[in-house]
Short mmCIF file of C-alpha atoms in Angstrom, two decimals:
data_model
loop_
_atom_site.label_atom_id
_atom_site.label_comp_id
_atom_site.label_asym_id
_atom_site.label_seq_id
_atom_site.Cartn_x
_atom_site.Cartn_y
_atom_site.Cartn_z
CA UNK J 1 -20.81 124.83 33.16
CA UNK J 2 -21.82 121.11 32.73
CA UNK J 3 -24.70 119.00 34.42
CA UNK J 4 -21.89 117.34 35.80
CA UNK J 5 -20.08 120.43 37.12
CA UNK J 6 -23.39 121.79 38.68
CA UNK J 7 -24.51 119.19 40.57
CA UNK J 8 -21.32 118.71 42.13
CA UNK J 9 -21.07 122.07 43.06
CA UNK J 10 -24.33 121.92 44.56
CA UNK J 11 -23.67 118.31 46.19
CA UNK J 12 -20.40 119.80 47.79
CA UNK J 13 -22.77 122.85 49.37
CA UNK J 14 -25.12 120.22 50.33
CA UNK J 15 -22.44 118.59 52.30
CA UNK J 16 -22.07 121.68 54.96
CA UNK J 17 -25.46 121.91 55.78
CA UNK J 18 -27.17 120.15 58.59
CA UNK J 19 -29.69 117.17 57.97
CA UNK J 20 -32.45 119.80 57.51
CA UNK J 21 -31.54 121.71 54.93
CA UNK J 22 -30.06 118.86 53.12
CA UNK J 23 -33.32 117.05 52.66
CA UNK J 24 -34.28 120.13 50.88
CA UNK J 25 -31.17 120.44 48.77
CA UNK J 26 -31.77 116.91 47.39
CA UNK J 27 -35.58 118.02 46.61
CA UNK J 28 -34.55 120.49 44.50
CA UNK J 29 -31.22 118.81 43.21
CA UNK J 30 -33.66 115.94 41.77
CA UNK J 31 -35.99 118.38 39.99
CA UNK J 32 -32.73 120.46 38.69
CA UNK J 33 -31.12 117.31 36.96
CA UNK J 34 -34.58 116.48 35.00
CA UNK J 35 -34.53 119.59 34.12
CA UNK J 36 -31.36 120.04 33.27
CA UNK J 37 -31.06 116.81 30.94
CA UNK J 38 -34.05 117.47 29.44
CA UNK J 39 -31.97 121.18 28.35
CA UNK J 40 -29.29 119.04 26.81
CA UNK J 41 -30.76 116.95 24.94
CA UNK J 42 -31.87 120.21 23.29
CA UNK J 43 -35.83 119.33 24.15
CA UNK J 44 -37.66 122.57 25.16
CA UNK J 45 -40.15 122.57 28.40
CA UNK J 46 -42.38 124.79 26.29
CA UNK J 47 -43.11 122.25 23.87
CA UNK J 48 -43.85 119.02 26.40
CA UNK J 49 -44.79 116.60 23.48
CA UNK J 50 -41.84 116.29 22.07
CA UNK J 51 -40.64 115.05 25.29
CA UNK J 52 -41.02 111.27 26.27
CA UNK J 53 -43.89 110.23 28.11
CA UNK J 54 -41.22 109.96 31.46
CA UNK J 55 -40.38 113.41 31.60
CA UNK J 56 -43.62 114.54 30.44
CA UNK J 57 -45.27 113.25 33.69
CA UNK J 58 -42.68 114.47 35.93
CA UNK J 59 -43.06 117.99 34.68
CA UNK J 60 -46.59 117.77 34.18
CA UNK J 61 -47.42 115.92 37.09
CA UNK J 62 -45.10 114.45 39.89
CA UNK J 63 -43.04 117.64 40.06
CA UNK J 64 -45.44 120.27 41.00
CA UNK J 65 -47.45 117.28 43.24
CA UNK J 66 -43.92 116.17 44.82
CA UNK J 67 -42.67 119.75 45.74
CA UNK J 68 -46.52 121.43 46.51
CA UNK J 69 -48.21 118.45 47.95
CA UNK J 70 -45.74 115.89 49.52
CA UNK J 71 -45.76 116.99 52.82
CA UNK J 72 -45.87 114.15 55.66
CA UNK J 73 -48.72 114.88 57.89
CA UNK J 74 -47.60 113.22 60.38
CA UNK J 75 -44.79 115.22 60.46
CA UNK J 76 -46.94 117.81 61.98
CA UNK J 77 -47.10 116.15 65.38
CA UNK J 78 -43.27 116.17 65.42
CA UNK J 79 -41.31 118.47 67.24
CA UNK J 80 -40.72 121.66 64.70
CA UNK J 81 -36.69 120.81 64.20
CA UNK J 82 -37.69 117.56 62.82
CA UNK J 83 -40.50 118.07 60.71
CA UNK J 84 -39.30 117.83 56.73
CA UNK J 85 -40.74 117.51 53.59
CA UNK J 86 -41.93 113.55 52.85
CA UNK J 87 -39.30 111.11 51.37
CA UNK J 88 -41.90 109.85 49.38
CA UNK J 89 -44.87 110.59 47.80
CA UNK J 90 -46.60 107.49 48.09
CA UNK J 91 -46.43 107.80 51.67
CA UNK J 92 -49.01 105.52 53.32
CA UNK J 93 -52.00 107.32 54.54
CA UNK J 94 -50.75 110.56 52.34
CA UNK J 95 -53.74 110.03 49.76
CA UNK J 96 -56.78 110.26 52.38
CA UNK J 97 -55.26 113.10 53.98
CA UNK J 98 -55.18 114.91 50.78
CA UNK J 99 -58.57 113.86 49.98
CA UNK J 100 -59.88 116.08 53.21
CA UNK J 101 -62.42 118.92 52.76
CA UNK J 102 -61.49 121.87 53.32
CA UNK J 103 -63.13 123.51 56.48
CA UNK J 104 -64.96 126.66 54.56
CA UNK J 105 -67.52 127.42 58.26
CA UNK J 106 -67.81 130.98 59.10
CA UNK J 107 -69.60 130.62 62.55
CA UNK J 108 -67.31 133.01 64.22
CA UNK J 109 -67.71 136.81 64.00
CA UNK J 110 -64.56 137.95 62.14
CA UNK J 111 -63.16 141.46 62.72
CA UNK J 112 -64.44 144.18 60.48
CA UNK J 113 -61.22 145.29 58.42
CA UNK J 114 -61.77 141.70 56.97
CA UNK J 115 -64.49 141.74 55.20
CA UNK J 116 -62.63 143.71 52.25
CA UNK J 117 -60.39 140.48 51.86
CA UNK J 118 -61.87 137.23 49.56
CA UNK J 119 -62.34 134.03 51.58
CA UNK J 120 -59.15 131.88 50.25
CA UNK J 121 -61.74 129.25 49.01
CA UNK J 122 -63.43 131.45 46.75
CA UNK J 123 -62.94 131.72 42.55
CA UNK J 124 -60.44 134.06 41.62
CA UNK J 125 -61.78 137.04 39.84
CA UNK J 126 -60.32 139.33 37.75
CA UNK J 127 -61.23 142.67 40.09
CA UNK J 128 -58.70 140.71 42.78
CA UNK J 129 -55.87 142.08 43.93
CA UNK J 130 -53.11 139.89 45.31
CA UNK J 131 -51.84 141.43 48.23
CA UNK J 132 -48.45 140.00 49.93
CA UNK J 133 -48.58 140.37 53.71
CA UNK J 134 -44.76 140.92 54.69
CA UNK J 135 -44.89 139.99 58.55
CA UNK J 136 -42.34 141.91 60.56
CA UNK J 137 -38.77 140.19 60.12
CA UNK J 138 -39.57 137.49 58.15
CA UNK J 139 -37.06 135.39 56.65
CA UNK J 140 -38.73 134.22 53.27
CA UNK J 141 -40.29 137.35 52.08
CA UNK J 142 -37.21 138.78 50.33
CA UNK J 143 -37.06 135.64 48.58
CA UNK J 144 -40.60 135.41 47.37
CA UNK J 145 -40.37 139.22 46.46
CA UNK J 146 -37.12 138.41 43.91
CA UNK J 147 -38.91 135.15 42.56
CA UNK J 148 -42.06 137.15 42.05
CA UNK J 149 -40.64 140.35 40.70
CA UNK J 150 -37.42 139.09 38.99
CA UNK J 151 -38.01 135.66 38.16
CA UNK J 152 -42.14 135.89 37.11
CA UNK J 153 -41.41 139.52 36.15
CA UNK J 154 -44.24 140.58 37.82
CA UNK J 155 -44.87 144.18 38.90
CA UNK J 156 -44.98 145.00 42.76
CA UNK J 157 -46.11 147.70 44.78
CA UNK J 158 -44.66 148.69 47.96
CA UNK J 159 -40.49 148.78 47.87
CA UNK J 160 -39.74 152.00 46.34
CA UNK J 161 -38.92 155.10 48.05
CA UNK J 162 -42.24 157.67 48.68
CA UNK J 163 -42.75 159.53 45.35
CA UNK J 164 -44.37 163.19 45.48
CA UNK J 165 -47.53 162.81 47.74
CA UNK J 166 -49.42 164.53 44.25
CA UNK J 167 -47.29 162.53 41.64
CA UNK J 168 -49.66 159.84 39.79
CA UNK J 169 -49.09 156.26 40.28
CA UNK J 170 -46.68 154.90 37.43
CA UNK J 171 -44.99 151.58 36.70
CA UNK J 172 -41.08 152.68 36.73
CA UNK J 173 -38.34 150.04 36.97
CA UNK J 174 -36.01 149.63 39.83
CA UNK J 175 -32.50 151.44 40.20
CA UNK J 176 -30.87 148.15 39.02
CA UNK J 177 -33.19 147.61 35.95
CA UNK J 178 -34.07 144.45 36.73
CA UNK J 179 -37.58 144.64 37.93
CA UNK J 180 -40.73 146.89 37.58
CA UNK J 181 -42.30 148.45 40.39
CA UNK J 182 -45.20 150.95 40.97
CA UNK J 183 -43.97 154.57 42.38
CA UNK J 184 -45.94 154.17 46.16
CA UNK J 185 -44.90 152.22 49.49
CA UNK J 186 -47.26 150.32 50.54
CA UNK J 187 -45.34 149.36 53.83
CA UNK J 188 -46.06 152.32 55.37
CA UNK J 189 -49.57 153.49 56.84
CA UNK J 190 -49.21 156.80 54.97
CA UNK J 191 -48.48 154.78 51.65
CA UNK J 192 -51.44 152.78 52.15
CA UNK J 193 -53.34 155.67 52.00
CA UNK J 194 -52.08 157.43 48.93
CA UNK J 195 -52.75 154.18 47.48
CA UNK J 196 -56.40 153.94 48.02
CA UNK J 197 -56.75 157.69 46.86
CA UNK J 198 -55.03 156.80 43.91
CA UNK J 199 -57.28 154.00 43.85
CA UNK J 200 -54.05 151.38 43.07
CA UNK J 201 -56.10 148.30 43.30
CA UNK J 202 -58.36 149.47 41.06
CA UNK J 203 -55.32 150.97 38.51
CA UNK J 204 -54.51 147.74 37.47
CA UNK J 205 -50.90 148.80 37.71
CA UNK J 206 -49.92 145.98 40.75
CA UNK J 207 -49.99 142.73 40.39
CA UNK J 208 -48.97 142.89 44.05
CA UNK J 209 -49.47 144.83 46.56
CA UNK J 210 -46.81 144.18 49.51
CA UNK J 211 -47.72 145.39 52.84
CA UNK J 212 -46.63 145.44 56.51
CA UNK J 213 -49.77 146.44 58.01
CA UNK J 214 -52.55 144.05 57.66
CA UNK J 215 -55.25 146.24 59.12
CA UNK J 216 -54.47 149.26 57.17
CA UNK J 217 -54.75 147.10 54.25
CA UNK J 218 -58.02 146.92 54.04
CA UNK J 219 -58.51 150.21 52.76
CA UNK J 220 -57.35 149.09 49.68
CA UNK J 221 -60.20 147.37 48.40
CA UNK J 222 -63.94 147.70 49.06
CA UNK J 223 -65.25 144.27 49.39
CA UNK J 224 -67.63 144.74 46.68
CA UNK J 225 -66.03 146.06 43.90
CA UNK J 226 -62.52 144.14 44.32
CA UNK J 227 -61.29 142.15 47.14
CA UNK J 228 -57.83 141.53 48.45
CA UNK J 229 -56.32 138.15 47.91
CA UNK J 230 -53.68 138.09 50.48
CA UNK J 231 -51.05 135.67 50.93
CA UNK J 232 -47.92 135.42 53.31
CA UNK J 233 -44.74 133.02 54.47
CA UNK J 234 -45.23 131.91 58.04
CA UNK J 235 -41.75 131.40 59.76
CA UNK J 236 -41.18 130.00 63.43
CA UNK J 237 -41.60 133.15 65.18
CA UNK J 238 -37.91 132.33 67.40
CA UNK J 239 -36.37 131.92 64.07
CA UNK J 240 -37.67 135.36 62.94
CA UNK J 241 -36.77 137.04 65.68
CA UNK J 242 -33.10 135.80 66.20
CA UNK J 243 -32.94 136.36 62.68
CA UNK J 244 -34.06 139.89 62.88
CA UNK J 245 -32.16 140.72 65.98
CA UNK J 246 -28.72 139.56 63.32
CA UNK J 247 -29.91 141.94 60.56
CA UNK J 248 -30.13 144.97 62.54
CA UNK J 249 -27.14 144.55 64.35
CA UNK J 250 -24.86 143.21 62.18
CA UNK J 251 -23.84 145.93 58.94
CA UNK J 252 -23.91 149.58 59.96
CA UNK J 253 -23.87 150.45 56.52
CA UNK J 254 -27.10 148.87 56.12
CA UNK J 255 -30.77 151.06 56.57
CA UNK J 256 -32.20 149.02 58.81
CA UNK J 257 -28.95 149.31 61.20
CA UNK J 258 -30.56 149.95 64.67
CA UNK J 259 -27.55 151.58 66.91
CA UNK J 260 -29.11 150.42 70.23
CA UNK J 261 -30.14 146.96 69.24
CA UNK J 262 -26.45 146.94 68.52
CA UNK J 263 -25.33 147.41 71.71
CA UNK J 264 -27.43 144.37 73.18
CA UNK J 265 -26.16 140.87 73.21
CA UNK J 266 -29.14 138.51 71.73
CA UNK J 267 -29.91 137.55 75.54
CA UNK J 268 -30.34 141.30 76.56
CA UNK J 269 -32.67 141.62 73.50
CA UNK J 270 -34.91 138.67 73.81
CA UNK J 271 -35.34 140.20 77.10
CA UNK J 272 -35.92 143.61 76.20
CA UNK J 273 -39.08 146.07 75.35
CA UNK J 274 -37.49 145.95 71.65
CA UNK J 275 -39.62 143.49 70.80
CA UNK J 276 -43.34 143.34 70.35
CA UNK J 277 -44.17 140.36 71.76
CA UNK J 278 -46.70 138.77 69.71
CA UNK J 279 -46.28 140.49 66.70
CA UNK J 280 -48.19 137.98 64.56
CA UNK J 281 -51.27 137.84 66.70
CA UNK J 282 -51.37 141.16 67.28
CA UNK J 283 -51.35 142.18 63.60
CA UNK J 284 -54.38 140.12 62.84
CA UNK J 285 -56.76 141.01 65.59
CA UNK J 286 -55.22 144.45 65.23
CA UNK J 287 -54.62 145.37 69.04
CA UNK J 288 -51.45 146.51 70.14
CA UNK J 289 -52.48 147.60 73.37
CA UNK J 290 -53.50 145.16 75.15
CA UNK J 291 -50.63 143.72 78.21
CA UNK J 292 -51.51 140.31 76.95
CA UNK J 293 -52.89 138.06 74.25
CA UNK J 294 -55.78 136.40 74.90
CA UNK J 295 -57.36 133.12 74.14
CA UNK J 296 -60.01 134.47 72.65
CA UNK J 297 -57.64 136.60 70.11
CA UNK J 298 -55.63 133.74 69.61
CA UNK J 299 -58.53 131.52 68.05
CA UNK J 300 -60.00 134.51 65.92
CA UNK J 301 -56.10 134.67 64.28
CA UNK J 302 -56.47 130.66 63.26
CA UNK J 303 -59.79 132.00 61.67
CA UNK J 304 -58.72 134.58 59.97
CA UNK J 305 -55.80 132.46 58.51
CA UNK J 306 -58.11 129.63 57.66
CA UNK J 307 -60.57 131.90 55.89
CA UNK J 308 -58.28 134.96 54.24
CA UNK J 309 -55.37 133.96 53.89
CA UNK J 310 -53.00 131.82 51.33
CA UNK J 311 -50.48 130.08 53.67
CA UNK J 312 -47.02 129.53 52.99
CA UNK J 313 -44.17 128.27 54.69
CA UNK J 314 -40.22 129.23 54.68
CA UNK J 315 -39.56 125.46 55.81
CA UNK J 316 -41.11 124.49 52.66
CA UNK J 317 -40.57 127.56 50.77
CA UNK J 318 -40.33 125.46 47.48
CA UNK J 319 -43.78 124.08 48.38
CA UNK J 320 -45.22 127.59 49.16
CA UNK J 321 -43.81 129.31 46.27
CA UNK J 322 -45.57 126.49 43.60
CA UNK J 323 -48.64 127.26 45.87
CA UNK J 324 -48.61 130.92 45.48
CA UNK J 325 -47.84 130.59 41.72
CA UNK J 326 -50.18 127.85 41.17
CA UNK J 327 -53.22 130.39 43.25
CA UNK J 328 -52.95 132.98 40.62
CA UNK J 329 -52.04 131.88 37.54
CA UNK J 330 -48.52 132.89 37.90
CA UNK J 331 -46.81 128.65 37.51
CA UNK J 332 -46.97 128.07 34.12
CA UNK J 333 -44.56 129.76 33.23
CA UNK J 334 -42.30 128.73 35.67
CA UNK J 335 -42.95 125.08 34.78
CA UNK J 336 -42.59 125.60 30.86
CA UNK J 337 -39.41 128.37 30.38
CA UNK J 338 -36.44 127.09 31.44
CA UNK J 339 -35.20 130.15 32.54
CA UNK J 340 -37.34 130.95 34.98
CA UNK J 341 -37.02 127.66 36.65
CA UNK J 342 -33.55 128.23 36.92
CA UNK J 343 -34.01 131.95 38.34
CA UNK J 344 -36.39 130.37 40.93
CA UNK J 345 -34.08 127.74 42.06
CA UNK J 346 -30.88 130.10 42.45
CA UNK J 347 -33.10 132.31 44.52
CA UNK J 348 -34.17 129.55 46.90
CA UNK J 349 -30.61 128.35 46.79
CA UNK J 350 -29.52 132.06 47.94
CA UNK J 351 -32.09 131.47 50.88
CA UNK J 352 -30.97 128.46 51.83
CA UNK J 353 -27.62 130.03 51.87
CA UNK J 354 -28.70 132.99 54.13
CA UNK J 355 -30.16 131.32 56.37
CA UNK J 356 -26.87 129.94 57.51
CA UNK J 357 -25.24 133.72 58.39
CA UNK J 358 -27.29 133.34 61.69
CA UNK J 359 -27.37 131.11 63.99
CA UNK J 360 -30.58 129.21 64.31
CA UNK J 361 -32.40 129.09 67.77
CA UNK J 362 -31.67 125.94 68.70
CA UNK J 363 -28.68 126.48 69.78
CA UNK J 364 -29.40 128.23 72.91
CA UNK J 365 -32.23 126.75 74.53
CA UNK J 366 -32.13 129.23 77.13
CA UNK J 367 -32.60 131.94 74.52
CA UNK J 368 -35.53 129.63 72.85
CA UNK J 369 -37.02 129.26 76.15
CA UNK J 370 -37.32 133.28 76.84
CA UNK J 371 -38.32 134.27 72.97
CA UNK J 372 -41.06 131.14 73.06
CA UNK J 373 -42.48 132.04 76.44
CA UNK J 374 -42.68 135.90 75.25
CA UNK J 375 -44.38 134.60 72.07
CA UNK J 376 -46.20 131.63 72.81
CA UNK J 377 -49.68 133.24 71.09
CA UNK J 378 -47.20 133.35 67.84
CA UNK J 379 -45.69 130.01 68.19
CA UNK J 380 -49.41 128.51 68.73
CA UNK J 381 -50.72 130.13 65.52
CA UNK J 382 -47.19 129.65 63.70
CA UNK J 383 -48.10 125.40 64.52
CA UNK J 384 -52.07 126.42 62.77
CA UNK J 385 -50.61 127.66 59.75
CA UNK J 386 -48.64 124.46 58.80
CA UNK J 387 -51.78 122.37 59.61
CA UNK J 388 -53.28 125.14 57.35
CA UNK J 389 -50.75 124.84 55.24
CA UNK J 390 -51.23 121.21 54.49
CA UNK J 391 -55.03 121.13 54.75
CA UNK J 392 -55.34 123.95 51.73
CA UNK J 393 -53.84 121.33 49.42
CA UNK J 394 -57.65 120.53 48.57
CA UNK J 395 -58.35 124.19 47.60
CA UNK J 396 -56.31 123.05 44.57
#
């Protein structure tokens, strides 16, 4: 298929989505046609000096900086449905923001479990272990698992079925061939813990370790030794939950088909004790118990983020995957082989594209209203991760 042919295929996609998603679309479009000509005029990205000085910058420079690093701050103060990526990255004011330092205090008291996790500021060492933090119905995770796995070809731990509770930990490829996984699930508490006794961090076998549980997490690593790097995709927590409330309900062929959920319209469910309320908050301060979230629990979440964690966004999942990449070494690649650059973009595109099988909250404020009120200690720290997610542009 031509240049030609591809972009209008794209451009005609473009066309049915709403102003948000467009933006986006034309973000990546741009960075797809310099790509794309560069391809046919039969220059390769791996060898950048053959290239003109142009394209060389754009690669080099303005493409990771426009896509990572050009987000209007103040954007932030917007209400969420408007807040984009900048039109431009010479943006007035965009340069001093960028220039801020990076709030590294530890005055408050974190909890325990975290001290087996690296502050995000600190060097990358080889003991590390990346560890992915899948929140609980997350939109962007399956994504960032394919880009990671299929498209970096780098090996995961956590999405195969439990192997033999005595069977050693081994790198065996999915049923599909396409990827490479190690033999333990790490989304499950009892998986977590076969891992430490097999000492999986330590192995060398992961790259990543993906994980559900947070807390449990911990045991992983011992804080001395090797630390966990951990990293996640923040999504507004309405989205994630009208989105999850659409996965469960909607195949029955498909595992996580919940027969009850089914039965509930998406009013009776954002009303119902189906849902954790919370889930975010409660995940990081690790107390499930409690009738209600406090504001005492809410600011030690914003510290934890701000200290442990590598934020990304689905909004600006393009951003956040060039972040993630760009943390651990994983973006050259994806900057210089062709290939990969096009497996990342068709599995953004596929996002994109998923994300409009649901309906998006807006469209029922009354729904909006319920799910937000039921998870405003979410929504508050979903708001402190962008800010975070901005601000940890001078980690770089």
């Amino acid at each position: 298929m031509t240049l030609r042919e591809n972009m209008m295929r794209i451009f005609e996609h473009k066309c049915s989505l709403n102003g948000k998603h467009q933006k986006v679309f034309i973000m990546v479009l741009a960075l797809t046609v310099v790509v794309s000509n560069i391809g046919n005029s039969g220059s390769k990205l791996s060898n950048l000096s053959i290239l003109p000085v142009s394209q060389r910058g754009f690669l080099e420079n303005l493409a990771p900086i426009f896509t990572e690093e050009g987000v209007d701050t103040r954007a932030l103060k917007q209400d969420e449905n408007r807040l984009t990526p900048v039109k431009s990255f010479f943006s007035r004011g965009i340069s001093r923001f960028l220039s801020t330092v990076y709030d590294k205090s530890e005055l408050l008291e974190l909890p325990e479990y975290t001290n087996n996790f690296a502050n995000v500021w600190e060097d990358l060492v080889e003991t590390d272990q990346p560890i992915f933090w899948v929140v609980p119905g997350d939109l962007g995770s399956d994504t960032l698992i394919q880009i990671l796995s299929q498209c970096v070809n780098l090996v995961l731990a956590g999405i195969l079925e439990e192997s033999q509770p005595d069977e050693p930990l081994k790198i065996v490829p999915n049923s599909e061939g396409t990827a490479l996984f190690v033999n333990v699930q790490t989304t499950t508490v009892r998986g977590l813990k076969r891992a430490a006794d097999f000492n999986l961090a330590g192995s060398g076998l992961a790259n990543i370790i993906l994980t559900k549980h947070i807390y449990e997490a911990s045991v992983l690593s011992d804080g001395v030794n090797s630390k966990g790097r951990i990293f996640t995709i923040f999504s507004h927590p309405v989205r994630r939950i009208v989105h999850n409330y659409y996965s469960v309900t909607n195949d029955p062929e498909n595992p996580l088909y919940d027969e009850e959920i089914a039965t509930m319209s998406l009013v009776e469910y954002s009303q119902s004790d189906r849902i954790v309320d919370n889930v975010l908050t409660r995940s990081l301060v690790n107390d499930f118990h409690s009738p209600n979230v406090t504001s005492v629990q809410i600011e030690l979440a914003k510290d934890i983020i701000r200290r442990k964690f590598l934020v990304g966004i689905l909004e600006w999942l393009e951003s956040s995957v060039v972040r993630i990449e760009k943390h651990f070494g994983w973006f050259e690649q994806a900057l210089r082989q062709p290939k990969v650059s096009s497996c990342h973009f068709h599995q953004i595109y596929k996002q994109a594209s998923h994300l409009l099988l649901y309906p998006t909250p807006e469209w029922n404020t009354y729904i909006s209203d319920i799910l937000e009120e039921r998870n405003s200690a979410d929504l508050e720290i979903y708001q402190y991760a962008r800010e975070i997610f901005v601000k940890q542009r001078s980690l770089s």
